[in-house]
Every structure is written in C-alpha cells, then in structure tokens.
Short mmCIF file of C-alpha atoms in Angstrom, two decimals:
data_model
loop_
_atom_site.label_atom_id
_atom_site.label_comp_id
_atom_site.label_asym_id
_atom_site.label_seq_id
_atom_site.Cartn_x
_atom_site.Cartn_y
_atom_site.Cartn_z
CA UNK A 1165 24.95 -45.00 4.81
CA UNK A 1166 23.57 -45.92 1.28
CA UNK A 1167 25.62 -42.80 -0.13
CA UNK A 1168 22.01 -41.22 -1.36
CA UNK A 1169 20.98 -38.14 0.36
CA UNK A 1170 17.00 -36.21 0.02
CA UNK A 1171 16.20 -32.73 -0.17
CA UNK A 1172 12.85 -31.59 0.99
CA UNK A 1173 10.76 -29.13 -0.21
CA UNK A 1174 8.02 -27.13 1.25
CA UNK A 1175 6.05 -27.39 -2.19
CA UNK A 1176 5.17 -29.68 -4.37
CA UNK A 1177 5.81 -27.38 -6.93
CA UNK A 1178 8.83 -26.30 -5.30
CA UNK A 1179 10.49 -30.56 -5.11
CA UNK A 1180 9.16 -30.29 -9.72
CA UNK A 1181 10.98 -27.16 -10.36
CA UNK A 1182 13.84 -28.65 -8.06
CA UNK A 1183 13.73 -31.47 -10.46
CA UNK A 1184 14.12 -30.03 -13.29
CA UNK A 1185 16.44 -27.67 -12.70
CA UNK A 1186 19.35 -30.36 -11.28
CA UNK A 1187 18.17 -32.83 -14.34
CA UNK A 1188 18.92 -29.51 -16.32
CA UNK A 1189 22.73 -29.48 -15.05
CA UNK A 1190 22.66 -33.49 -15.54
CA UNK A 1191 22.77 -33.76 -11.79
CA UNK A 1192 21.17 -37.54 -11.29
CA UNK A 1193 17.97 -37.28 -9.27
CA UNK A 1194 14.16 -39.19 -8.35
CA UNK A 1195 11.41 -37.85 -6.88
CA UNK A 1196 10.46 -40.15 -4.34
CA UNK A 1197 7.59 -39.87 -1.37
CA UNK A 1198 9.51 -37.98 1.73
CA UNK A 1199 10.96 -40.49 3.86
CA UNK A 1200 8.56 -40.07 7.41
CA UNK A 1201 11.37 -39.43 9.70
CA UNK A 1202 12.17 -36.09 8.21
CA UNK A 1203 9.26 -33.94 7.71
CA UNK A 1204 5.35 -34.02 6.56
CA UNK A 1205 5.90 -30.98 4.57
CA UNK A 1206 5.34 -31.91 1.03
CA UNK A 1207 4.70 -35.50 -0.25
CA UNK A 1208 7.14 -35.51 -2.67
CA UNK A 1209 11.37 -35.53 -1.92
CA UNK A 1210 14.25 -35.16 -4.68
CA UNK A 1211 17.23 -38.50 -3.58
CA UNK A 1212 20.40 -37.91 -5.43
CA UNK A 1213 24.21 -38.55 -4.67
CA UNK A 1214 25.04 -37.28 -1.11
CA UNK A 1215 28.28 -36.35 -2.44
CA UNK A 1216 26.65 -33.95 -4.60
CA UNK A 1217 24.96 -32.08 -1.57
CA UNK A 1218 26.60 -28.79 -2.12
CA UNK A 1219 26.06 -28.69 -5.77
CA UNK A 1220 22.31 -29.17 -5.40
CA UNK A 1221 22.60 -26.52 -2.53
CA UNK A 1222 23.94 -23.88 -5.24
CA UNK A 1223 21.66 -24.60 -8.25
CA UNK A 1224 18.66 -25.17 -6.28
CA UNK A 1225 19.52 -21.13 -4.50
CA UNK A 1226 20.36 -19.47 -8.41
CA UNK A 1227 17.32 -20.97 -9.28
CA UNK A 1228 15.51 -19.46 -6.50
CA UNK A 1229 13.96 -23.28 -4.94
CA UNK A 1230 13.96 -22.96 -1.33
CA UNK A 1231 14.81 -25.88 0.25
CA UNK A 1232 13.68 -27.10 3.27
CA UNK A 1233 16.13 -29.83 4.39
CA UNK A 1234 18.85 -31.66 3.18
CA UNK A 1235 19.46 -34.84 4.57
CA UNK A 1236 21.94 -38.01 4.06
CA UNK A 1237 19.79 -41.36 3.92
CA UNK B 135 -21.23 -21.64 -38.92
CA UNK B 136 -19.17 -18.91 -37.91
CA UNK B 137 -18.21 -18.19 -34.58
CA UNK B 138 -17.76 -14.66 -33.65
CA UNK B 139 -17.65 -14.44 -29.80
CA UNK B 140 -13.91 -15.35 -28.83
CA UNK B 141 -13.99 -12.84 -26.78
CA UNK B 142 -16.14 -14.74 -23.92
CA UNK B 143 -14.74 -18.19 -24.95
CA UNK B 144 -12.43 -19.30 -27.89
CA UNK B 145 -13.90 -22.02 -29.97
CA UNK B 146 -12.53 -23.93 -31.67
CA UNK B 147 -9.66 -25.36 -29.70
CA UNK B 148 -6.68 -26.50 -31.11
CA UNK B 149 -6.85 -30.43 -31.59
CA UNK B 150 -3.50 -30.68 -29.53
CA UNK B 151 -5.89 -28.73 -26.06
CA UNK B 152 -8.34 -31.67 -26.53
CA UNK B 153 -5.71 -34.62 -26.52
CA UNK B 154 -3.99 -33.00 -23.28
CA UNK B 155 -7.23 -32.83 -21.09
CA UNK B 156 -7.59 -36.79 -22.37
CA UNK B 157 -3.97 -37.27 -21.91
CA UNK B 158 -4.86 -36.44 -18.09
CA UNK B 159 -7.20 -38.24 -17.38
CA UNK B 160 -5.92 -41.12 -19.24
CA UNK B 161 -2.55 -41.07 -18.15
CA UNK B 162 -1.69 -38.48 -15.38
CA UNK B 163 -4.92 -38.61 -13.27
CA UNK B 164 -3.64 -38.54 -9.56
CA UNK B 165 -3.88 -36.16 -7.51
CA UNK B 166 -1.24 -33.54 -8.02
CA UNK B 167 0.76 -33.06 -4.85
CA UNK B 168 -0.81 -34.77 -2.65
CA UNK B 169 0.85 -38.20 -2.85
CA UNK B 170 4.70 -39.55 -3.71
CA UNK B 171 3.29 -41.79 -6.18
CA UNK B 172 3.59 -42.09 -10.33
CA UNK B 173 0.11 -40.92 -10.54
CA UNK B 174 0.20 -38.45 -8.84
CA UNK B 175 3.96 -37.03 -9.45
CA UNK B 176 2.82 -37.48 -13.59
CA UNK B 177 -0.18 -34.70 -12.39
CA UNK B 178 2.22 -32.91 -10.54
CA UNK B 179 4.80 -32.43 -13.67
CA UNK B 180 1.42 -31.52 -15.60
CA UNK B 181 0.86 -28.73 -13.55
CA UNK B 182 4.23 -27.22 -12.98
CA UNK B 183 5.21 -27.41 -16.92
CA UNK B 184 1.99 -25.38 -17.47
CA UNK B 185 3.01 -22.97 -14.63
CA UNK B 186 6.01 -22.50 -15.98
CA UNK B 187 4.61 -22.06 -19.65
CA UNK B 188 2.94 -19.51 -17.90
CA UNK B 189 5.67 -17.62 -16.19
CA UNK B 190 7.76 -17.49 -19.99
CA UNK B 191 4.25 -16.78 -21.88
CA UNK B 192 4.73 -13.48 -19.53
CA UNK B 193 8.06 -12.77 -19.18
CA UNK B 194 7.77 -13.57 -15.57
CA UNK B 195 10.97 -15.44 -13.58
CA UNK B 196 9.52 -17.38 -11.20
CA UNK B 197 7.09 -20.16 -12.19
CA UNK B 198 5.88 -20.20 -8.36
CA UNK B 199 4.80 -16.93 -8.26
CA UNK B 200 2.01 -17.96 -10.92
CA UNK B 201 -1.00 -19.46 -9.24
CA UNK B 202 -3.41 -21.01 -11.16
CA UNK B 203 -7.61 -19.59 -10.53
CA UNK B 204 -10.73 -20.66 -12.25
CA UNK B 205 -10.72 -17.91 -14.22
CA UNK B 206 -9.67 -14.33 -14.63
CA UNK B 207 -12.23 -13.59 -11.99
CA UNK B 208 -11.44 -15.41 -9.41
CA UNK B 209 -7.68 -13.78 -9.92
CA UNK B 210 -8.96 -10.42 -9.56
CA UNK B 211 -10.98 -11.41 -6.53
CA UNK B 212 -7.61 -12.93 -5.07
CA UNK B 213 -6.12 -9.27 -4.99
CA UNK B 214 -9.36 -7.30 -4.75
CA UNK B 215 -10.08 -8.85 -1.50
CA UNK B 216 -7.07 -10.15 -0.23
CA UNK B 217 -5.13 -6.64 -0.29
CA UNK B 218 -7.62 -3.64 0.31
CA UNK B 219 -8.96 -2.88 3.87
CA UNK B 220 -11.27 0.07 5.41
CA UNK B 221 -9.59 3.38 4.54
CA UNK B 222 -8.10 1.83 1.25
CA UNK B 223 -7.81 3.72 -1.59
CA UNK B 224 -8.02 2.15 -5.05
CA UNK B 225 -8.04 3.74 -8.40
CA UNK B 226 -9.83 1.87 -11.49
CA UNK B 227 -10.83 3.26 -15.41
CA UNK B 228 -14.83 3.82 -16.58
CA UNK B 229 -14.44 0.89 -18.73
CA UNK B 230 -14.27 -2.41 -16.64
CA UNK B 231 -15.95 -5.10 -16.69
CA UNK B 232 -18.37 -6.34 -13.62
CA UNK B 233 -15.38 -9.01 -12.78
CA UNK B 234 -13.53 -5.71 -11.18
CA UNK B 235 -16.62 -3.67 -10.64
CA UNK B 236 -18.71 -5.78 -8.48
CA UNK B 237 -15.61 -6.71 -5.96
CA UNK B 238 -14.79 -3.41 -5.86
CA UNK B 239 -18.31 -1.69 -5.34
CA UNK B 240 -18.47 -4.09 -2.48
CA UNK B 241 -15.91 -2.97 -0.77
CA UNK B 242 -16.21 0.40 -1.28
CA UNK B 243 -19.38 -0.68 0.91
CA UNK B 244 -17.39 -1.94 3.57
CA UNK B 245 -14.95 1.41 3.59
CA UNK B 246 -12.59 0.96 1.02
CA UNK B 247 -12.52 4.85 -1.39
CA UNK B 248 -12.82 3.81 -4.96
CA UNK B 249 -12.10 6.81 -7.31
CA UNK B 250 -13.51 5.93 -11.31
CA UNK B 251 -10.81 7.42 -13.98
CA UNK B 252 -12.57 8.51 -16.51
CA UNK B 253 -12.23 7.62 -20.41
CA UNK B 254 -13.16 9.28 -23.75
CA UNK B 255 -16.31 7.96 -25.61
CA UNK B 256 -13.89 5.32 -27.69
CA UNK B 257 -13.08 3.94 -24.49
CA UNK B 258 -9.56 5.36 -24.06
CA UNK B 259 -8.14 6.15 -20.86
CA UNK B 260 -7.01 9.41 -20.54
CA UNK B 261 -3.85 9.23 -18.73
CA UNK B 262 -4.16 12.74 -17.23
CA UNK B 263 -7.27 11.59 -15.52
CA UNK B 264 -5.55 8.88 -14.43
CA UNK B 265 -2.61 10.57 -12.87
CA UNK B 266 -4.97 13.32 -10.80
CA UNK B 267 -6.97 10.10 -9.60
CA UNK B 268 -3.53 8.58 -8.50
CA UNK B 269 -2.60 11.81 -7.39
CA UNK B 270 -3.86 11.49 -3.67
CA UNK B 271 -1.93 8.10 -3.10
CA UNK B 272 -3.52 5.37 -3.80
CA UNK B 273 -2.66 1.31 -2.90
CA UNK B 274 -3.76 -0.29 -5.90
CA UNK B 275 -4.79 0.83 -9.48
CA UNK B 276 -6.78 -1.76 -11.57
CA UNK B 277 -7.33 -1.28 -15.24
CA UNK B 278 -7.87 -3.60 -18.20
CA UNK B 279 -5.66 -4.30 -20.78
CA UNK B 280 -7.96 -3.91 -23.30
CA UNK B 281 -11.92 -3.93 -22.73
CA UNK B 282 -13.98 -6.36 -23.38
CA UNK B 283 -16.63 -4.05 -25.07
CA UNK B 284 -14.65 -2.37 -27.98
CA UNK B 285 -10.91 -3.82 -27.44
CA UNK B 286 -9.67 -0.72 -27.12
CA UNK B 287 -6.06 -0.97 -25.59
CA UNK B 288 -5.00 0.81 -23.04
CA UNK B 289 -1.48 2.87 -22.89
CA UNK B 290 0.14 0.30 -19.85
CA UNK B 291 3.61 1.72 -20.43
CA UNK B 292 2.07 5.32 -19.18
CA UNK B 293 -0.03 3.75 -16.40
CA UNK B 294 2.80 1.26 -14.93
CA UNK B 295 4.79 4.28 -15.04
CA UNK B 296 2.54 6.63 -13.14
CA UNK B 297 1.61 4.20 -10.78
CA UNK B 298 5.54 3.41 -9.79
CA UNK B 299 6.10 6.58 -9.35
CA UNK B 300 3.52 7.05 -7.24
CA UNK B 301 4.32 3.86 -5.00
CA UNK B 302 0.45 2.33 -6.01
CA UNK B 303 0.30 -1.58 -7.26
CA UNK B 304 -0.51 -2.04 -9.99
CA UNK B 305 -3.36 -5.05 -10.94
CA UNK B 306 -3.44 -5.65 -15.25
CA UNK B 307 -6.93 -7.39 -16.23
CA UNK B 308 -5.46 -9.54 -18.98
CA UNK B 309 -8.49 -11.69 -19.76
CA UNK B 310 -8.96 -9.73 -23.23
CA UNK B 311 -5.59 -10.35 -24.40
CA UNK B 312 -3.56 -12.82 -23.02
CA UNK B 313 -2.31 -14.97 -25.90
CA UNK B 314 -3.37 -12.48 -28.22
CA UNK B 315 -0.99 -9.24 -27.49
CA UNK B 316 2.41 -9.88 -26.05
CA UNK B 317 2.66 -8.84 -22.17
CA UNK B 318 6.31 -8.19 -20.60
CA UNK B 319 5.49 -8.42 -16.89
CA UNK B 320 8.94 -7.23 -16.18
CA UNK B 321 9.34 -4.84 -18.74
CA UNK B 322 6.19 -2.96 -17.90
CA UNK B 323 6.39 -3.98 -14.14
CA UNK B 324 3.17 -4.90 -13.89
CA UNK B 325 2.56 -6.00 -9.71
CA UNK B 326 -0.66 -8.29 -10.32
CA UNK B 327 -1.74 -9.95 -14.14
CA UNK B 328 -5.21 -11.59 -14.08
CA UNK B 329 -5.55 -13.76 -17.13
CA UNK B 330 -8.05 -16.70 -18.10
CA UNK B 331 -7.16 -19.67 -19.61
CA UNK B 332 -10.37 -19.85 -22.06
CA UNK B 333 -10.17 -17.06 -24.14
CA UNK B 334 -6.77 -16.09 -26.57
CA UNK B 335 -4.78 -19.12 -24.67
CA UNK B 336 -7.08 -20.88 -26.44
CA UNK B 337 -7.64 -23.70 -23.13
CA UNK B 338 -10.78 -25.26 -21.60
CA UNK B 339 -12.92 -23.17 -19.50
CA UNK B 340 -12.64 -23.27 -15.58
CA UNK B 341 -8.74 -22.01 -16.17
CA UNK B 342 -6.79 -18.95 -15.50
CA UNK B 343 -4.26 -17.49 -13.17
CA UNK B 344 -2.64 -14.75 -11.05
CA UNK B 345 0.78 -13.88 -11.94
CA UNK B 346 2.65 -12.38 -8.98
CA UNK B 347 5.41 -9.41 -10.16
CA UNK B 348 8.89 -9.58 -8.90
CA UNK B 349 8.28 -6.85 -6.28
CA UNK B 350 5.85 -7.76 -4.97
CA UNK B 351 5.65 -9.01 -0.94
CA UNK B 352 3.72 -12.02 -1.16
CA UNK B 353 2.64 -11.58 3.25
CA UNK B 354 0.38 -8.25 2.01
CA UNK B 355 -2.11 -10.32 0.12
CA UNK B 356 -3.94 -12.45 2.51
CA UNK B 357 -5.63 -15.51 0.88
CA UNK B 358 -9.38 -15.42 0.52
CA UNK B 359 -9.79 -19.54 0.59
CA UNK B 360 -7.92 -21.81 3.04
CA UNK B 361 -7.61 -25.59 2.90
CA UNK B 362 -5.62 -28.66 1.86
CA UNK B 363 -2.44 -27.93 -0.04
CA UNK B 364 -0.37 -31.19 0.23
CA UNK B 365 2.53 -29.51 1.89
CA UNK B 366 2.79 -28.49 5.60
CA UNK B 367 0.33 -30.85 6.51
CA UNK B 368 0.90 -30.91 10.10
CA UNK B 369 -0.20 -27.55 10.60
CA UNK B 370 -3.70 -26.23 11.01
CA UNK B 371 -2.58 -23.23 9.34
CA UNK B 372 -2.61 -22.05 5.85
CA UNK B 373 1.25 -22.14 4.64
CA UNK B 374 2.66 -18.47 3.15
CA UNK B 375 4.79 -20.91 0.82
CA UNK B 376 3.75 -19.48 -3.18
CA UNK B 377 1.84 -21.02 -4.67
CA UNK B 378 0.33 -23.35 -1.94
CA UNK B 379 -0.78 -20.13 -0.31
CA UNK B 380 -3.51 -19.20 -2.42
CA UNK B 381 -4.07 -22.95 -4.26
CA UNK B 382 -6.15 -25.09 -1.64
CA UNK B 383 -8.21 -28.08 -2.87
CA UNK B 384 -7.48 -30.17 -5.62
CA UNK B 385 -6.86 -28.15 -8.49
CA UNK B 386 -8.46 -28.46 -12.03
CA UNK B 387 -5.22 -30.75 -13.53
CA UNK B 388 -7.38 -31.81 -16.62
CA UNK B 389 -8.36 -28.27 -17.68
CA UNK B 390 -4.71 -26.93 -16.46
CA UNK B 391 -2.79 -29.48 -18.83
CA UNK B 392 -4.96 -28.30 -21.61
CA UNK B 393 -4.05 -24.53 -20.77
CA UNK B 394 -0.67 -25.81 -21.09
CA UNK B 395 -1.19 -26.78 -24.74
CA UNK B 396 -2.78 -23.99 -25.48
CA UNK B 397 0.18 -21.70 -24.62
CA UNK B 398 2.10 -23.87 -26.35
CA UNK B 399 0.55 -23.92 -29.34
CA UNK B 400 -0.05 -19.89 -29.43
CA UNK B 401 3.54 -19.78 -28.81
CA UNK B 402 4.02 -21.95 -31.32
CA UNK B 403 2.36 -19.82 -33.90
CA UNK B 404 4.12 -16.80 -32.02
CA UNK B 405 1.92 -13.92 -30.20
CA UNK B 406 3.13 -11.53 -32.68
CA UNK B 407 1.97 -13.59 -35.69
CA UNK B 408 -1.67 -13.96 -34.26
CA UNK B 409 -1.98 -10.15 -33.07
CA UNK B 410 -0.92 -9.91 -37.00
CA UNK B 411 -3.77 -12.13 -38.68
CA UNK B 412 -6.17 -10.35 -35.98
CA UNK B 413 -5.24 -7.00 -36.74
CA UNK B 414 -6.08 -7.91 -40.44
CA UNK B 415 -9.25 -9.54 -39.62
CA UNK B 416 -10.23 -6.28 -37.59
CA UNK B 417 -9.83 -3.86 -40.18
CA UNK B 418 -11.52 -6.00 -42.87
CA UNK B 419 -14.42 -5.08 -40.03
CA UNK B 420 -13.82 -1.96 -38.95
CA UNK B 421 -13.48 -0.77 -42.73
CA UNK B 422 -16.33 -2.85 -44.24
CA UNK B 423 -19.12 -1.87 -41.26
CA UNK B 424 -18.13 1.68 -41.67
CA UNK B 425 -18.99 1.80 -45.29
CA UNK B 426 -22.78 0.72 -44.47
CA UNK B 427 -25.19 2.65 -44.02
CA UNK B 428 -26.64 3.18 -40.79
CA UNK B 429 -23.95 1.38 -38.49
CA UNK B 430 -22.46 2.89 -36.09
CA UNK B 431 -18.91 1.22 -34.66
CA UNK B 432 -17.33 1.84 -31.37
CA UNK B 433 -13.86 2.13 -29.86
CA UNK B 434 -10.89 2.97 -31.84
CA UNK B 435 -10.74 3.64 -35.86
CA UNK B 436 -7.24 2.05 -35.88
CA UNK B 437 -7.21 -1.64 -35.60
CA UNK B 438 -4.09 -1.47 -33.96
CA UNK B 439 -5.46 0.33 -31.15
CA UNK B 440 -7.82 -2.18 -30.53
CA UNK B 441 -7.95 -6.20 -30.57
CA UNK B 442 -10.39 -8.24 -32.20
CA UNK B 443 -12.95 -6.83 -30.74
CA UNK B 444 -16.10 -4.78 -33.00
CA UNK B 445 -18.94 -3.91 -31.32
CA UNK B 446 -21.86 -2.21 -33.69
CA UNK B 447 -25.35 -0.85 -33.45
CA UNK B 448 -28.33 -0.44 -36.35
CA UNK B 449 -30.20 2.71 -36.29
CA UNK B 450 -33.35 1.91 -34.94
CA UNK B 451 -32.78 -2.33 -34.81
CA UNK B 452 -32.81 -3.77 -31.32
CA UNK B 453 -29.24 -5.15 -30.85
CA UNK B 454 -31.30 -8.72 -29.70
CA UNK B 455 -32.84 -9.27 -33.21
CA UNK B 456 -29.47 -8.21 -35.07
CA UNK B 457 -28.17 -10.95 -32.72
CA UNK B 458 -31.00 -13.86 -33.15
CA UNK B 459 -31.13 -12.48 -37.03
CA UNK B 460 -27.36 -13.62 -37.76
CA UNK B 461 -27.13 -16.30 -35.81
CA UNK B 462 -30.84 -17.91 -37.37
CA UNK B 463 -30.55 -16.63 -40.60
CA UNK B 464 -26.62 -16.61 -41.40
CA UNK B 465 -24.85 -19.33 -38.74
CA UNK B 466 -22.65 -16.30 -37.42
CA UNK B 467 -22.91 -16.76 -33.92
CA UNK B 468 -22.13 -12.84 -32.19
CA UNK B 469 -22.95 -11.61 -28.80
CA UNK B 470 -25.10 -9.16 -27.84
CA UNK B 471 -26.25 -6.75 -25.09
CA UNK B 472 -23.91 -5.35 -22.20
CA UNK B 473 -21.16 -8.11 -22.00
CA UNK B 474 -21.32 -7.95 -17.78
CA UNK B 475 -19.48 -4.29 -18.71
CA UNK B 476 -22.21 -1.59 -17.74
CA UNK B 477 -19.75 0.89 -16.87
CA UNK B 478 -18.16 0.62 -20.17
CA UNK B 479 -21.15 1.17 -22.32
CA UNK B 480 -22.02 4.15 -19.81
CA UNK B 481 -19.11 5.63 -21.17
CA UNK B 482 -19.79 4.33 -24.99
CA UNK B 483 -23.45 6.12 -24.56
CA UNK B 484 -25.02 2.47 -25.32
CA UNK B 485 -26.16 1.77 -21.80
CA UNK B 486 -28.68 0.06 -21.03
CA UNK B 487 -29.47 -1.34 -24.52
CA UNK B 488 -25.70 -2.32 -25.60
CA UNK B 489 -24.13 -3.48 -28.21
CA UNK B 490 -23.68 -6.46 -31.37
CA UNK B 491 -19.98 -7.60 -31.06
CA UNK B 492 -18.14 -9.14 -33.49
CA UNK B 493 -15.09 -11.11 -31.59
CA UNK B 494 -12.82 -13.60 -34.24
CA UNK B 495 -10.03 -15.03 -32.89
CA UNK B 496 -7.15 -17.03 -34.07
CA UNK B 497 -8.51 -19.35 -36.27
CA UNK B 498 -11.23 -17.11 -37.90
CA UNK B 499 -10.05 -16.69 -41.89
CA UNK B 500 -10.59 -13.37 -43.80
CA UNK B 501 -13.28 -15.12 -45.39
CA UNK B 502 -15.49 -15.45 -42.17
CA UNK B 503 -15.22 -11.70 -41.91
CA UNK B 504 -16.35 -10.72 -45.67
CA UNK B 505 -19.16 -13.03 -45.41
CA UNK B 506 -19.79 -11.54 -42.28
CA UNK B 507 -20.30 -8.24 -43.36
CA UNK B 508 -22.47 -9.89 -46.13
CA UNK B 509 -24.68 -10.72 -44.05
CA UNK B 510 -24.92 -7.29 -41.74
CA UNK B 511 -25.27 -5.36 -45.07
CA UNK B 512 -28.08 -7.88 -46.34
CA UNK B 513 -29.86 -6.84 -42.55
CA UNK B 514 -29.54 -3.54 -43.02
CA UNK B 515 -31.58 -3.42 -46.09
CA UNK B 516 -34.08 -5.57 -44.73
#
C-alpha cells in the first residue's frame, strides 16, 4: 500500500472539473494516466491521499462529478 | 476602413483571442482527452476552463452540460434532429434564420408538423400568436433571441413562460447576442441555448456551443454524430456520459481556447457595459438614417428593443450597389442582400431583394457611425 488512492472518471472533462474542485478545498491531488488494471474509461485519473477517500467522495457529489471508481493504489 | 458586419463575424478580435489560439498550439497542443500526458492534460484544462467560462457567461451550473459545436448551427442541428420524430410537433417565429429553417423544413418532410408564429412587420413576435401556435401541445418551440435581419429582440421572459406552462422545450437561438445581451439560462429557464463563438464572444470562427438547461433529460436527445470520445473506449457504443455524448472527434482546442478569451475579455468589460456602448452606437443610426431622405429603416424605433443591428433600403437603389458603393468608395464594409433569413424579410416586405445592414460591434467608436452616415447621406444625393 503506497497510502495514494485514484478516482476514475467517465470523462475527461469530468477527472478536470474533479480537479479543480478538490484543489479548490486544498485537497492535494495529480492527474495522472488511469492505472490499466482499473478501467479504460477515460485516459486521465485524479491520485490523492487514500485517507482522504471520503472527503473526495462528498465534494466530488456537491459538485455534481460522477465518479466512476475509487480505488486504493 | 470600417467594419460594419459583426453581425456574421466580429472583427477585430481582441489581441488577448489571438495570443490564446498561439498559446495552443505553442504550448497546449495535445490532444485533449485522449491521452494521460502533459500535452494533452494542458489541452484538456484549455477546454474545460472555456466550458466552464461558458456555463458562468450563462448562468448555467453545470460546465458539462455545455458542449462545444462548430457553430451556432451545428447546435441547433444537435436538437433539431436529435429530438423531433414523425408526428412531432414544433413551433418556430416568421423571423429565423435558414440555420433553423432549413433543418426544420426538412423534417417537416419526413413527418414532423411545423406551425410558423407569426410576427409584426418590425419583426416582433406577437406573443398571442405564439401562445395559439403552442396551444395544441407542442415538443419544442424554437425562436431567436434577436434576428439577425433587424435585431429586434424578442420578449423570452413571455415565451419561456408560455412554453413551461405548456410542458414544450424550449430551444433559444443565441447566435445574435451572446456576449452582447446578458442571458440567465436559469432565470428564464431556457431548455436548449445555441450560441457561436465568432460573433459578440468575440472568438475565432469554427466555435460555438449547446448549452443544456437544468431540466432537461439528456437520454431524449439522441446524438446526430458518433465516434471517438477518449472515455469508454472499450465499448463500440457511443457513451450517454455529457459532454462525450455529443463531442466525438478531436475537437477544435485552438479555436476553443480563443473562445475562452473572448468570454473573458467581454466579461471583463462586463455584458452590460457593451449592450451600453451598442445601444448608443444604434441610436446614433437609427436617428441619423431616419433624418435622410429616402431611407427607409427596419425593425424597432427604440434601440433598446433591438441590438446592433440596422438594416436600410434607398428608394429606387439596388441594395448591391449601396453595398459595393460604401465599401469602394468609403472603406465601410456592410452586408447586403437576405442574410440566409428569407423568412424574415418575407415578413419585413424586402424579400427577395433584401436589405443594407449596418452591424458595429464592441469595438466600433461613435465616430465610425457619424462618418458612416456621412457617407449614406453623400449616396443618397448622388
């Protein structure tokens, strides 16, 4: 466990506005290409603190981002 | 030289549009969406910072619900044919332009009833005609915000209202004044806004959008092109997911980065401080060609009815040499003839031989418009 976690998007534009809106509440994140193992969905993925899963979980649903996986690397 | 026909393209552009589109391609020019790398996450960021300039420009909340067209055309064809079927009915005004006509007139073809609400010879919708053509139930209503012909505005408070009540979508043909009046999506709940990026946003051609309202279920409209979107790759099908679902191919990231700076430089300057210098520059018009001889003006008398819009005939001067005359003689380049709106000039009475207009935008000084009417006074004599 490297402590990092992904979320996945179905959009690109989906994993930018996901982006900005965690940077927004100074939750640390990268867009990175999606790890292969999880999903061929979109080509981008947001890493950020694992521990910080169910934070990203709430901001990402007020600001309406659906996500389509979240996943501990 | 000065250039009078913002209302088909604005010219000039602000300095800021032309660094963007060589910011791009310097700087940003992967492919946006398709890959995990800088290049291509730089377009990406491009892309969705104009989207969401978009979604604030018009007071809509979700920057995914905007998906970016060629033009305002292509964003009425997204609705036009990806929502009516056989046995359709769909209500639009006597003055739009071909852009909604031709779509529509082809349906109607294939079975889809298309009613015409009429307008008075200014080009105002009449809202009562309106209401008895919505009257029968109708899916979607499509009217401009303002024509193309004379800028005269139409009352979208009374038509969003009608159509709500009447459970009929409502589609807004913004190409006319996006950037140039301010348009509250939410306020007015407007269900579909067509708008292109070249005109009052003041960005390069080969730009525009269709902004999705809040209501409205994304699964009715079915999308008229289908290809490569980055996302869902494994599937052979197109994805419902906004805005992949209607943006296939690689989009047009130089021109959309310079639509971003446009909006951001009209909001800048503020919507309601450029409606304010074009109102002035309209009246100077309205008021100067009514006070020569032999002119006649169409659309409203009240510039605020209107935007920057003036289109004019000579008694007994072909609207072509009025044209070639100013533009030859006096560097003031106009446009002339039926500005792809036959159905509006039907109503104006100037069908088939159409109309001079006079379209300054932003950047056009009072100056532009005395000389201007210099110039049409000076023809007019001889």
């Amino acid at each position: 466990m490297s402590g990092l976690g992904v979320a996945l998007f179905h959009t690109t534009s989906a994993a930018l506005r996901a982006e900005k809106t965690l940077l927004k509440h100074a939750v640390p994140t990268k867009l990175v290409p999606t790890p292969r193992e999880f999903s061929s969905d979109c080509g981008m993925a947001l890493r950020f603190e694992w521990g910080r899963a169910e934070q990203v979980r709430t901001l990402l649903a007020e600001a309406r981002v659906e996500i389509a996986g979240l996943h501990p690397l | 030289m000065i250039y009078l026909d913002n209302a088909a393209t604005s010219w000039p552009k602000p300095p800021e549009v032309l660094r963007a589109v060589a910011e791009f391609l310097e700087h940003a020019g992967g492919n946006p969406g398709r890959s995990g790398h800088r290049l291509s996450i730089a377009a990406g960021r491009t892309v969705y910072d104009a989207r969401e300039a978009v979604a604030e420009l018009f007071h809509s909340p979700d920057p995914l619900r905007v998906i970016f067209t060629q033009n305002a055309t292509h964003a009425i064809n997204l609705v036009l044919q990806g929502l009516l079927h056989p046995g359709d009915h769909v209500v639009t005004t006597g003055m739009e332009h071909n852009a909604v006509m031709r779509p529509l007139r082809a349906l109607e073809k294939a079975g889809v009833r298309l009613s015409v609400a009429a307008c008075s010879s200014d080009g105002a919708l009449v809202p009562a005609a309106m209401r008895q053509a919505l009257s029968s139930g109708a899916r979607l209503a499509v009217v401009n915000h303002a024509s193309n012909v004379t800028g005269t505005l139409s009352p979208l408070t009374e038509i969003a209202e009608i159509a709500r009540r009447q459970g009929t979508l409502l589609l807004v043909d913004a190409a006319q004044t996006a950037g140039v009046i301010p348009i509250d999506m939410s306020a007015l709940g407007i269900d579909f806004l067509a708008f292109t990026g070249h005109k009052g946003l003041l960005g390069p051609p080969g730009t525009g959008g269709l902004v999705l309202g809040d209501r409205v279920d994304a699964a009715l409209l079915h999308p008229i092109m289908r290809g490569g979107t980055g996302s869902r790759s494994e599937s052979e099908e197109q994805p419902e997911d906004l805005p992949d679902k209607f943006e296939c191919g690689t989009p047009n990231g130089a021109g959309i980065a310079g639509l971003g700076a446009g909006i951001r430089w009209v909001r800048s300057r503020g919507v309601e401080a450029i409606r304010a210098h074009e109102v002035a520059l309209t009246r100077q018009l309205v008021e100067g060609l009514l006070a020569i001889p032999d002119v006649t003006i169409y659309g409203p008398a009240d510039a605020t009815q209107r935007t920057a819009v003036v289109s004019f005939t000579i008694r007994n001067r072909r609207v072509s040499e009025i044209g070639l005359r100013l533009d030859e003689e006096y560097g003031i380049l106009t446009r002339v003839g039926l500005h792809c709106a036959p159905a509006a000039h039907r109503t104006l009475g100037t069908f088939p031989e159409g109309t001079v207009r006079l379209a300054p935008g932003a950047l056009t000084s009072r100056e532009d418009m005395d000389a201007t009417l210099c110039a049409i006074e000076r023809l007019v004599k001889g």
